[in-house]
PDB file of C-alpha atoms in Angstrom:
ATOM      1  CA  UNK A 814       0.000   0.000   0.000  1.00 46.00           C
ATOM      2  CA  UNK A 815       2.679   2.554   0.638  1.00 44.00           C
ATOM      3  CA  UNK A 816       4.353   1.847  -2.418  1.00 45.00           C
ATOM      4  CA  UNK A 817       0.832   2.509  -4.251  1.00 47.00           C
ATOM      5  CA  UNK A 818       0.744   5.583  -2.214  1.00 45.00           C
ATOM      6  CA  UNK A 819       4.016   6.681  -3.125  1.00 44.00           C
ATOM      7  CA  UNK A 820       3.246   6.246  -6.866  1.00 46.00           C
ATOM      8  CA  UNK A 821       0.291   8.631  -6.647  1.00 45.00           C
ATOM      9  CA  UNK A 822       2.406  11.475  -4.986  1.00 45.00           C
ATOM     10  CA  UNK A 823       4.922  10.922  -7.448  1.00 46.00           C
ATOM     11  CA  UNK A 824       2.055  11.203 -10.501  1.00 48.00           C
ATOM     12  CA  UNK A 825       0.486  13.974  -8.325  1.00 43.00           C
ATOM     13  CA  UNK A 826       3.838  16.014  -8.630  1.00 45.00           C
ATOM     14  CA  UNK A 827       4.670  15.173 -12.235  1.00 46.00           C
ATOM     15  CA  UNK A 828       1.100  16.584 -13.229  1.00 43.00           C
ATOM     16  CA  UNK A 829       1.505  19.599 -11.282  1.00 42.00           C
ATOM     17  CA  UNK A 830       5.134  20.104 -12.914  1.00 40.00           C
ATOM     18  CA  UNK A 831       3.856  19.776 -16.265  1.00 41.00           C
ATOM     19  CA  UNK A 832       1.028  21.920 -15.399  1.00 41.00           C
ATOM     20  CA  UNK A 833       3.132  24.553 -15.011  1.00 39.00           C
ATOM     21  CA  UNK A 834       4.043  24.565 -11.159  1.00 41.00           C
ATOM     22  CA  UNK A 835       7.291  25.016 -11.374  1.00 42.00           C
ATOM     23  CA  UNK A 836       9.792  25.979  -8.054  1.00 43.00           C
ATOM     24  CA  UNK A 837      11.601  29.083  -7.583  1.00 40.00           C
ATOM     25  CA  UNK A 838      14.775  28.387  -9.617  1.00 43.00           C
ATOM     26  CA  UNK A 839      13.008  26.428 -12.361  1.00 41.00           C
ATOM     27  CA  UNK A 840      15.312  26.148 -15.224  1.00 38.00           C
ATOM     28  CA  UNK A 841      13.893  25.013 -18.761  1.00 37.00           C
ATOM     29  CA  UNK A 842       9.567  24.912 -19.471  1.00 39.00           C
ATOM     30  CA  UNK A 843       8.538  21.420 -20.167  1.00 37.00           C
ATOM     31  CA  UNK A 844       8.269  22.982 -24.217  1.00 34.00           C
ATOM     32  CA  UNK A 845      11.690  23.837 -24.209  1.00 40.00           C
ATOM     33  CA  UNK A 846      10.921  27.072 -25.623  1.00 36.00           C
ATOM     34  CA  UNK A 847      14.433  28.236 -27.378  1.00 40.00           C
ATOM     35  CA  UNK A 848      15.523  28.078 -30.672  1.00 33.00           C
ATOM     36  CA  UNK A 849      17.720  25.098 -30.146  1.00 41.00           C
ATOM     37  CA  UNK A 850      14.782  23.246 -28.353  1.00 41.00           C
ATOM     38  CA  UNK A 851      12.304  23.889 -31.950  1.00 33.00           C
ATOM     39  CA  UNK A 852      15.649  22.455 -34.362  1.00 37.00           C
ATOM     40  CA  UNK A 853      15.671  19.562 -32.251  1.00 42.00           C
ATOM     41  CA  UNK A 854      12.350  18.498 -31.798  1.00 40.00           C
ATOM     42  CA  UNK A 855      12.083  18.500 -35.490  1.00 36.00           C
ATOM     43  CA  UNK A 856      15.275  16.872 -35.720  1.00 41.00           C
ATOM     44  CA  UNK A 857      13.745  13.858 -33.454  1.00 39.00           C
ATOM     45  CA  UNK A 858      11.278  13.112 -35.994  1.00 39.00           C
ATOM     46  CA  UNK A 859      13.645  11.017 -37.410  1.00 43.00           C
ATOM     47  CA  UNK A 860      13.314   7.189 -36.591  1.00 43.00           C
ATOM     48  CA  UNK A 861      15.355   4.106 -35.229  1.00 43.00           C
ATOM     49  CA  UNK A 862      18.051   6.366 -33.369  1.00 48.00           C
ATOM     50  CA  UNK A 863      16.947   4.615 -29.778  1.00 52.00           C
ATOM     51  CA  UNK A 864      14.658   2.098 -28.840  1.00 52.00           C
ATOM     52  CA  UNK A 865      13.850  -0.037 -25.649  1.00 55.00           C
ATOM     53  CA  UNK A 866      12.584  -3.579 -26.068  1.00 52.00           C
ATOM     54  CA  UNK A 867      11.425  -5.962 -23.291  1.00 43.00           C
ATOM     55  CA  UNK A 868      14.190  -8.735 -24.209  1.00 50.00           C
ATOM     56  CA  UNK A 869      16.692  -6.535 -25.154  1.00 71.00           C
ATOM     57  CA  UNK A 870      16.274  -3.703 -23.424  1.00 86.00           C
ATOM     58  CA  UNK A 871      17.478   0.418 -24.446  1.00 93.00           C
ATOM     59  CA  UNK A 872      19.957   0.748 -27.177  1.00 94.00           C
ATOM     60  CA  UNK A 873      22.368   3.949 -27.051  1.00 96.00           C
ATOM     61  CA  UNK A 874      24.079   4.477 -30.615  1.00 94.00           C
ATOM     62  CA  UNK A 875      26.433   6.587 -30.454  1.00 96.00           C
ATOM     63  CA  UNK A 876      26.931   6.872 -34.322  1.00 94.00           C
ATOM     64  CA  UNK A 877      25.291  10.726 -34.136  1.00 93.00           C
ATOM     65  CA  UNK A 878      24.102  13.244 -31.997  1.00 94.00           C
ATOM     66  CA  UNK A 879      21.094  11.048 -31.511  1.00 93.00           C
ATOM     67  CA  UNK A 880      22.906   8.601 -29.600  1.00 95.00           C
ATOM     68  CA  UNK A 881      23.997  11.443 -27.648  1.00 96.00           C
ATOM     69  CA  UNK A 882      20.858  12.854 -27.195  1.00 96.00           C
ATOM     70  CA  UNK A 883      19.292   9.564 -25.646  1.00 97.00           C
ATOM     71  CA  UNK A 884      22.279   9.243 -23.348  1.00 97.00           C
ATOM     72  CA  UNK A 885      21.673  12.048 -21.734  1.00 97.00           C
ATOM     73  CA  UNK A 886      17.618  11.606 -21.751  1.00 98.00           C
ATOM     74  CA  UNK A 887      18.931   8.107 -19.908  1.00 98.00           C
ATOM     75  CA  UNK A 888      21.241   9.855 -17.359  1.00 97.00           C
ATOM     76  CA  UNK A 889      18.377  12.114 -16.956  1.00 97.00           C
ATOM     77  CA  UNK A 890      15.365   9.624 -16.662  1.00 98.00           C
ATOM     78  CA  UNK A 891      17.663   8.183 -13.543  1.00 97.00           C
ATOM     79  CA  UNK A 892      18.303  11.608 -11.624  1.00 97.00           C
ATOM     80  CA  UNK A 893      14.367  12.445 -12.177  1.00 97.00           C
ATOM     81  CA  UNK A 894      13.325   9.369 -10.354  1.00 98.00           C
ATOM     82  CA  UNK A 895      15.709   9.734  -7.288  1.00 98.00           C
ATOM     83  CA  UNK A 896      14.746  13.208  -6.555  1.00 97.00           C
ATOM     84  CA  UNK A 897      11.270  12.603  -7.519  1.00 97.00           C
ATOM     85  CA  UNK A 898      11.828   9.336  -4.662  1.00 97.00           C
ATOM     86  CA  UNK A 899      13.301  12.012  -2.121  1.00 97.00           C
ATOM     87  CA  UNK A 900      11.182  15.135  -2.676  1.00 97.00           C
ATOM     88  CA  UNK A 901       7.831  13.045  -1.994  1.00 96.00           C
ATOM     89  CA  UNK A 902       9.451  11.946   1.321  1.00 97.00           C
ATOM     90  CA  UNK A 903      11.949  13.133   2.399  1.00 98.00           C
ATOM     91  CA  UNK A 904      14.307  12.234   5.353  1.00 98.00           C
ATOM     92  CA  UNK A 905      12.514  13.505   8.686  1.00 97.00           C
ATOM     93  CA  UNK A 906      15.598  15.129   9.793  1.00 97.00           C
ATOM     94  CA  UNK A 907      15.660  17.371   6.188  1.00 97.00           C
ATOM     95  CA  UNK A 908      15.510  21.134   7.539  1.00 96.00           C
ATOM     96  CA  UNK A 909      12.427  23.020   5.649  1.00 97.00           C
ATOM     97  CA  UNK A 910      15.037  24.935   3.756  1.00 95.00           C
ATOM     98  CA  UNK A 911      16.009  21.535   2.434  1.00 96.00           C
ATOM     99  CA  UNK A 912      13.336  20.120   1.069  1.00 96.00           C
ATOM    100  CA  UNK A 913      12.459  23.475  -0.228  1.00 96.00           C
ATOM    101  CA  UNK A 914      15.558  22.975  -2.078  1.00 95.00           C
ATOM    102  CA  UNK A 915      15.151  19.192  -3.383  1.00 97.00           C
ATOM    103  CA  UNK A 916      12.011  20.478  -4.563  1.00 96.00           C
ATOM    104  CA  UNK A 917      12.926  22.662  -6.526  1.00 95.00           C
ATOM    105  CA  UNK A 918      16.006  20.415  -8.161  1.00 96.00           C
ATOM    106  CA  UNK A 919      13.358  17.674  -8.351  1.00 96.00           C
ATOM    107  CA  UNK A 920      11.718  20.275 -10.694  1.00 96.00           C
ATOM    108  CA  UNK A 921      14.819  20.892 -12.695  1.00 96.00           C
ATOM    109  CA  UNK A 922      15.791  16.931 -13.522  1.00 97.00           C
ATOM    110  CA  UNK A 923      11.934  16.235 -14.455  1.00 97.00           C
ATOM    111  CA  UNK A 924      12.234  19.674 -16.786  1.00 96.00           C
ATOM    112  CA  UNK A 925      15.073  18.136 -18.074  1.00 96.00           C
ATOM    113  CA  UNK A 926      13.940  14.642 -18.700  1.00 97.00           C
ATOM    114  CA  UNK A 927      11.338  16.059 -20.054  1.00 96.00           C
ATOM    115  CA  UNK A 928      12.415  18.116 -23.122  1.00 93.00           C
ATOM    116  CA  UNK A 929      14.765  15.126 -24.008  1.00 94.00           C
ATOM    117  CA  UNK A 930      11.939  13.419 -24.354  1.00 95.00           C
ATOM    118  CA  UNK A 931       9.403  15.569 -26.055  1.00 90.00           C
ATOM    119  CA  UNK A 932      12.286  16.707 -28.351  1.00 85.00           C
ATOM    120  CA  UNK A 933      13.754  13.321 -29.559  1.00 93.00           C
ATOM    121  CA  UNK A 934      10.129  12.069 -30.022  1.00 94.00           C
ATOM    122  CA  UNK A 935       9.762   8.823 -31.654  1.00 94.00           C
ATOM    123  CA  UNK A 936      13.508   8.844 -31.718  1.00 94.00           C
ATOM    124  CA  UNK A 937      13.705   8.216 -27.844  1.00 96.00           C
ATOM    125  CA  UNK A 938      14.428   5.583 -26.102  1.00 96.00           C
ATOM    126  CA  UNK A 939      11.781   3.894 -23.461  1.00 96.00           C
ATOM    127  CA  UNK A 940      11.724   4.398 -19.548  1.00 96.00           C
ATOM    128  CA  UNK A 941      14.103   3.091 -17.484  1.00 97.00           C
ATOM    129  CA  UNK A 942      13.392   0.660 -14.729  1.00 97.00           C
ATOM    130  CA  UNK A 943      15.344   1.916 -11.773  1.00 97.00           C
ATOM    131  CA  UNK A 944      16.928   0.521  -8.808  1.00 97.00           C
ATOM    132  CA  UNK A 945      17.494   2.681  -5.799  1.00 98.00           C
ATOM    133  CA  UNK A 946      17.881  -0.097  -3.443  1.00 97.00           C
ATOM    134  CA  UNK A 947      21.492   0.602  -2.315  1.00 97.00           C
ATOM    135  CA  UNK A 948      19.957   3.834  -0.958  1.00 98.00           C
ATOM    136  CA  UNK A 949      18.230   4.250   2.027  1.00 98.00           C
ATOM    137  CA  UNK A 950      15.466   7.443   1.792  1.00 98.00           C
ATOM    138  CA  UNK A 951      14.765   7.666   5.561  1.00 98.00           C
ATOM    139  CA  UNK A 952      18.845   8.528   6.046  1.00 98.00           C
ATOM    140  CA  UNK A 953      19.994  12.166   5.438  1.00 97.00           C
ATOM    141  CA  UNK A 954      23.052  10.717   4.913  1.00 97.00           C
ATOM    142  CA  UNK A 955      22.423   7.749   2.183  1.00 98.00           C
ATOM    143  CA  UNK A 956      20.364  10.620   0.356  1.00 98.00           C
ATOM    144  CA  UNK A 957      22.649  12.808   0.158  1.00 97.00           C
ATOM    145  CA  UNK A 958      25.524  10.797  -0.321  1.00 96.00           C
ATOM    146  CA  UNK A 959      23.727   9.305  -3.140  1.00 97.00           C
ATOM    147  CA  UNK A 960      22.574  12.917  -4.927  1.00 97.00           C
ATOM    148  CA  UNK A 961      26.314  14.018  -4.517  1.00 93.00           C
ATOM    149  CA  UNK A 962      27.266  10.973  -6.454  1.00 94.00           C
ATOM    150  CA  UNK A 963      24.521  11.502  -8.985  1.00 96.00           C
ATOM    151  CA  UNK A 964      25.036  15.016  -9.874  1.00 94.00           C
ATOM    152  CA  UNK A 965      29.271  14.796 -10.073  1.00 92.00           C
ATOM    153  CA  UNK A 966      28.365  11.550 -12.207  1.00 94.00           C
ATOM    154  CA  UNK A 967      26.101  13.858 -14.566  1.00 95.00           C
ATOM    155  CA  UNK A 968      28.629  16.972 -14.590  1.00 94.00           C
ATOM    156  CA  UNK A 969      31.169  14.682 -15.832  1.00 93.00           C
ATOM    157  CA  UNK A 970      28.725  12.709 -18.285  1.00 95.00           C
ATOM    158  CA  UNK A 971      27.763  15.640 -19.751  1.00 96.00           C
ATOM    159  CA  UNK A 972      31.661  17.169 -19.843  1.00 94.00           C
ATOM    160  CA  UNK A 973      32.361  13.737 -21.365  1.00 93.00           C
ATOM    161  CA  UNK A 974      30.111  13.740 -24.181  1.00 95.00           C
ATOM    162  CA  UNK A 975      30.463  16.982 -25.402  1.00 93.00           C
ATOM    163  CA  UNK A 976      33.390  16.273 -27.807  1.00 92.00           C
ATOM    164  CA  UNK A 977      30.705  13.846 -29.723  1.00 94.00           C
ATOM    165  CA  UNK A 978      28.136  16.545 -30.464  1.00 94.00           C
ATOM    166  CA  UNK A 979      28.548  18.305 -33.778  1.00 94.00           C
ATOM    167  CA  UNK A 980      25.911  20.161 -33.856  1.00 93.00           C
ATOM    168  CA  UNK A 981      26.649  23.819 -32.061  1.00 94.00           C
ATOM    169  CA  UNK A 982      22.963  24.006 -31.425  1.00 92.00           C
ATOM    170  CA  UNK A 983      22.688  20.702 -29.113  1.00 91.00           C
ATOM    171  CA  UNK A 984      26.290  21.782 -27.535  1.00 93.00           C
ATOM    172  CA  UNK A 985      25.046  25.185 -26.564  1.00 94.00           C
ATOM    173  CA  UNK A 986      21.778  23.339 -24.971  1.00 92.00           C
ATOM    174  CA  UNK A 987      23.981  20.877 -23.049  1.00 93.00           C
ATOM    175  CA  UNK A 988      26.087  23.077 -21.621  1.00 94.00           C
ATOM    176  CA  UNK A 989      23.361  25.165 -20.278  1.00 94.00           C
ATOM    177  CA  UNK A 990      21.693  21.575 -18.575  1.00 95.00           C
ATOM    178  CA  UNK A 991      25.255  20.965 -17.001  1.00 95.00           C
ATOM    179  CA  UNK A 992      26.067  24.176 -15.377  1.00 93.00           C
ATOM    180  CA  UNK A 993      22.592  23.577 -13.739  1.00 94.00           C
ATOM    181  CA  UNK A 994      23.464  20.506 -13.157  1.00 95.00           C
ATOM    182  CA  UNK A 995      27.112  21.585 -11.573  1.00 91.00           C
ATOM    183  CA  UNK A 996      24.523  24.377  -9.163  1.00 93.00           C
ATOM    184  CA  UNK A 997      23.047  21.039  -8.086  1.00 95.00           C
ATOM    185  CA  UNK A 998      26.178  19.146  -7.207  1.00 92.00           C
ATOM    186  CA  UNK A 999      27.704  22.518  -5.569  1.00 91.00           C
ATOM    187  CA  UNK A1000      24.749  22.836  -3.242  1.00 94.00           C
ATOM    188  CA  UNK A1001      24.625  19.226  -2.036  1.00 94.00           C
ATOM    189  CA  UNK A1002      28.381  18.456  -1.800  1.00 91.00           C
ATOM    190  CA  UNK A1003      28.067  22.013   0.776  1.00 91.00           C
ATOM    191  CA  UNK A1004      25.168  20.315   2.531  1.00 94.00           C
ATOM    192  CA  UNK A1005      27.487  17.574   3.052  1.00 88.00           C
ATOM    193  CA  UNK A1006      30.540  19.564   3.912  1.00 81.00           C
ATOM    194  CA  UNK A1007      29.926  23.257   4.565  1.00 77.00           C
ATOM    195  CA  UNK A1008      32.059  25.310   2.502  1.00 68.00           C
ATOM    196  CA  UNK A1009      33.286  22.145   0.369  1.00 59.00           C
ATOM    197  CA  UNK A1010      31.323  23.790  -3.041  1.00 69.00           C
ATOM    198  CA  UNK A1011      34.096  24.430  -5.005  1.00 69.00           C
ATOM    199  CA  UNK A1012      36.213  21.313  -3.804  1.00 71.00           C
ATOM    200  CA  UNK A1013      37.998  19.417  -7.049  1.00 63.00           C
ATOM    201  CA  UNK A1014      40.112  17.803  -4.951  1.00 67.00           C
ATOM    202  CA  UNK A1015      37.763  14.405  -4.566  1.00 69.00           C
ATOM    203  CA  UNK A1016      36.669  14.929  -8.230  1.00 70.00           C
ATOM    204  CA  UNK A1017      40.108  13.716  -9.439  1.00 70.00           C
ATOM    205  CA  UNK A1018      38.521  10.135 -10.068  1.00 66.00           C
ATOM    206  CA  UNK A1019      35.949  11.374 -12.429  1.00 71.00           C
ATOM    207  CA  UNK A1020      38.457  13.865 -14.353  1.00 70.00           C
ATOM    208  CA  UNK A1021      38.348  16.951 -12.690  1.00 59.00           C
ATOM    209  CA  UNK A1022      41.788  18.907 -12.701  1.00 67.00           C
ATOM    210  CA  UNK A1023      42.080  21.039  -9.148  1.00 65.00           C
ATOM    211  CA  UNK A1024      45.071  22.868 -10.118  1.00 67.00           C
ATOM    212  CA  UNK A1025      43.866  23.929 -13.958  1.00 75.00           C
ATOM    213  CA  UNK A1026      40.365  24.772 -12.348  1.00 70.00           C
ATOM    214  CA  UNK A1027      38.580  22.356 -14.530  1.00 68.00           C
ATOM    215  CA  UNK A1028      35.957  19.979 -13.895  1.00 73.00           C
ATOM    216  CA  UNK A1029      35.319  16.613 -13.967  1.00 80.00           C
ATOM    217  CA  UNK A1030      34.790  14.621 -17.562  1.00 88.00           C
ATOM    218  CA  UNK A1031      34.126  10.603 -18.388  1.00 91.00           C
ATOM    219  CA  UNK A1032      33.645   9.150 -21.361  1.00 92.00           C
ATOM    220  CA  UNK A1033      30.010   7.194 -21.707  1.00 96.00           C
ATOM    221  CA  UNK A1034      31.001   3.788 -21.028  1.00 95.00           C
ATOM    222  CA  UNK A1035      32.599   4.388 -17.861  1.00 93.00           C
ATOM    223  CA  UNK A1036      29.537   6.826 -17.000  1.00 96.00           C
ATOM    224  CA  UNK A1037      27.281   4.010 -17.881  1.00 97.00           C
ATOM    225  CA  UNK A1038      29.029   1.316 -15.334  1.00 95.00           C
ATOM    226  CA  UNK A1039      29.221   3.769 -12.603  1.00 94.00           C
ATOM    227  CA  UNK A1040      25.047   4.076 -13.377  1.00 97.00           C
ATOM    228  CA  UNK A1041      24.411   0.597 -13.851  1.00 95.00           C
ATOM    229  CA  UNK A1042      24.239  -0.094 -10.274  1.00 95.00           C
ATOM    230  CA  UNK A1043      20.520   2.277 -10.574  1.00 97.00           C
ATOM    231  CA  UNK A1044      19.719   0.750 -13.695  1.00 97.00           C
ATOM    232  CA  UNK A1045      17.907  -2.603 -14.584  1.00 96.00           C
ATOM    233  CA  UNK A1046      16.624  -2.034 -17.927  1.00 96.00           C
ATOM    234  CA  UNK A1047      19.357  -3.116 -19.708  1.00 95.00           C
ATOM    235  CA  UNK A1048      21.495  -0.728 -21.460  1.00 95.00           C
ATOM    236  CA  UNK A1049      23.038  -1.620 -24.989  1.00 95.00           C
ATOM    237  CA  UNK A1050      25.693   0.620 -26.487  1.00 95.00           C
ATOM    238  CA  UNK A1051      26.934   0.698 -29.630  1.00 94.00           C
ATOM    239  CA  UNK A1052      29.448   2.667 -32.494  1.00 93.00           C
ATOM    240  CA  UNK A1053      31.104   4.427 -29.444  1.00 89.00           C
TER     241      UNK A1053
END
C-alpha cells in the first residue's frame, strides 16, 4: 500500500510540474521554448536512433548526436526518479530549507527529462526501470551521499560527451543543462561539507583537474558502469 501511495504522490507532482508549477529556480519549461529546443524536436522526428525492447532492453548508438541525445535523456530519466523518490518523502531530519531545495532540483531533472523526451520524439528511447535499493530514503546521509554521487556523475557525463556533439545548437543546450546541473552538485556536496562547493580535490577520479580549475569529464562507457548499479533495464551501447 505505501508503495501505491508513493506512486500517486509521485504522478500527483509530475502533473503539477507539467502543469506549469514550477519551483523558484526552475530552469527550462517542459516545451523547451528556445531556438535550439524547436531544431531539435524537429530533428527527433527522425526514426530508429533509440529504442527499448522488453528482451533486449534500451539501445544507445552513439553513431550521431542522436545517440547522444538519448544518453543524456537516460542519465536524466535516472536523476528524475531519485529526486522525484526524495522530494515526496523526504528524510525527517531534512531542515524546511532543504526540502524546499530538493524540490525545486526535483523540478529541474523532471524539466530536463522532459524536453529530451518531447524533443527526440519517436527517436527516444523507453523508460528506465530503476533501482534505488542501495539507498536508504529515511537517512539524510544515504540521500545525500547518493545525490552528490549523482550530480558529479552527470557533470562529468555531460563534460564527457560533449566532444561527440557536432551540432553547435545541441552543444550550446547541453552546456546550459550541465552548469545547472554543476549548481546542483555545488549545493549538495556544501550540505554535506559546509564550505566544500568548489572542492575538485575528490573529483580527481571522475576527471576533474584542481590545479587547472577544470571539472570533472568521463567518457560514456565508464559513465554508464558507474550508473548501472541504478539501472535494470538493460542498457546496450553501440558505435562508441
Amino acid at each position: 500500500m505505501k508503495n501505491k501511495e508513493l506512486e500517486t504522490q509521485n504522478e500527483i507532482q509530475e502533473t503539477s510540474f507539467l502543469n506549469g508549477s514550477l519551483g523558484r529556480r526552475s530552469f527550462l519549461q517542459y516545451a523547451g521554448a528556445s531556438a535550439a529546443g524547436i531544431a531539435l524536436v524537429a530533428a527527433g522526428c527522425k526514426k530508429d536512433r533509440g529504442y527499448n525492447d522488453v528482451n533486449m532492453g534500451a539501445t544507445l548508438d552513439f553513431k550521431d548526436d542522436f545517440g547522444v541525445l538519448n544518453y543524456a535523456y537516460a542519465l536524466e530519466q535516472l536523476e528524475a526518479a531519485f529526486y522525484v523518490k526524495v522530494a515526496s518523502a523526504p528524510p525527517s531530519t531534512f531542515t524546511t530549507a532543504q526540502k524546499a531545495y530538493f524540490q525545486d532540483i526535483q523540478f529541474h531533472e523532471i524539466a530536463h527529462r522532459e524536453f529530451f523526451k518531447n524533443a527526440l520524439g519517436t527517436s527516444a528511447i523507453g523508460s528506465l526501470e530503476v533501482d534505488f535499493s542501495s539507498i536508504d530514503f529515511t537517512s539524510a546521509t544515504s540521500v545525500l551521499g547518493a545525490a552528490q554521487a549523482f550530480e558529479d556523475l552527470g557533470v562529468a557525463a555531460y563534460n564527457g560527451a560533449g566532444v561527440r556533439i557536432k551540432s553547435t545548437d545541441y552543444l550550446v543546450l547541453a552546456g546550459k543543462i550541465v552548469s545547472v546541473e554543476a549548481r546542483h552538485a555545488a549545493y549538495i556536496r556544501d550540505l554535506i561539507s559546509n564550505g566544500s562547493f568548489a572542492d575538485l580535490t575528490s573529483l580527481t577520479a571522475l576527471g576533474a583537474n584542481n590545479a587547472g580549475g577544470l571539472d570533472a569529464a568521463l567518457t560514456p562507457d565508464k559513465v554508464l558502469a558507474a550508473a548501472g548499479k541504478y539501472i535494470k533495464t538493460k542498457i546496450n551501447v553501440i558505435n562508441l
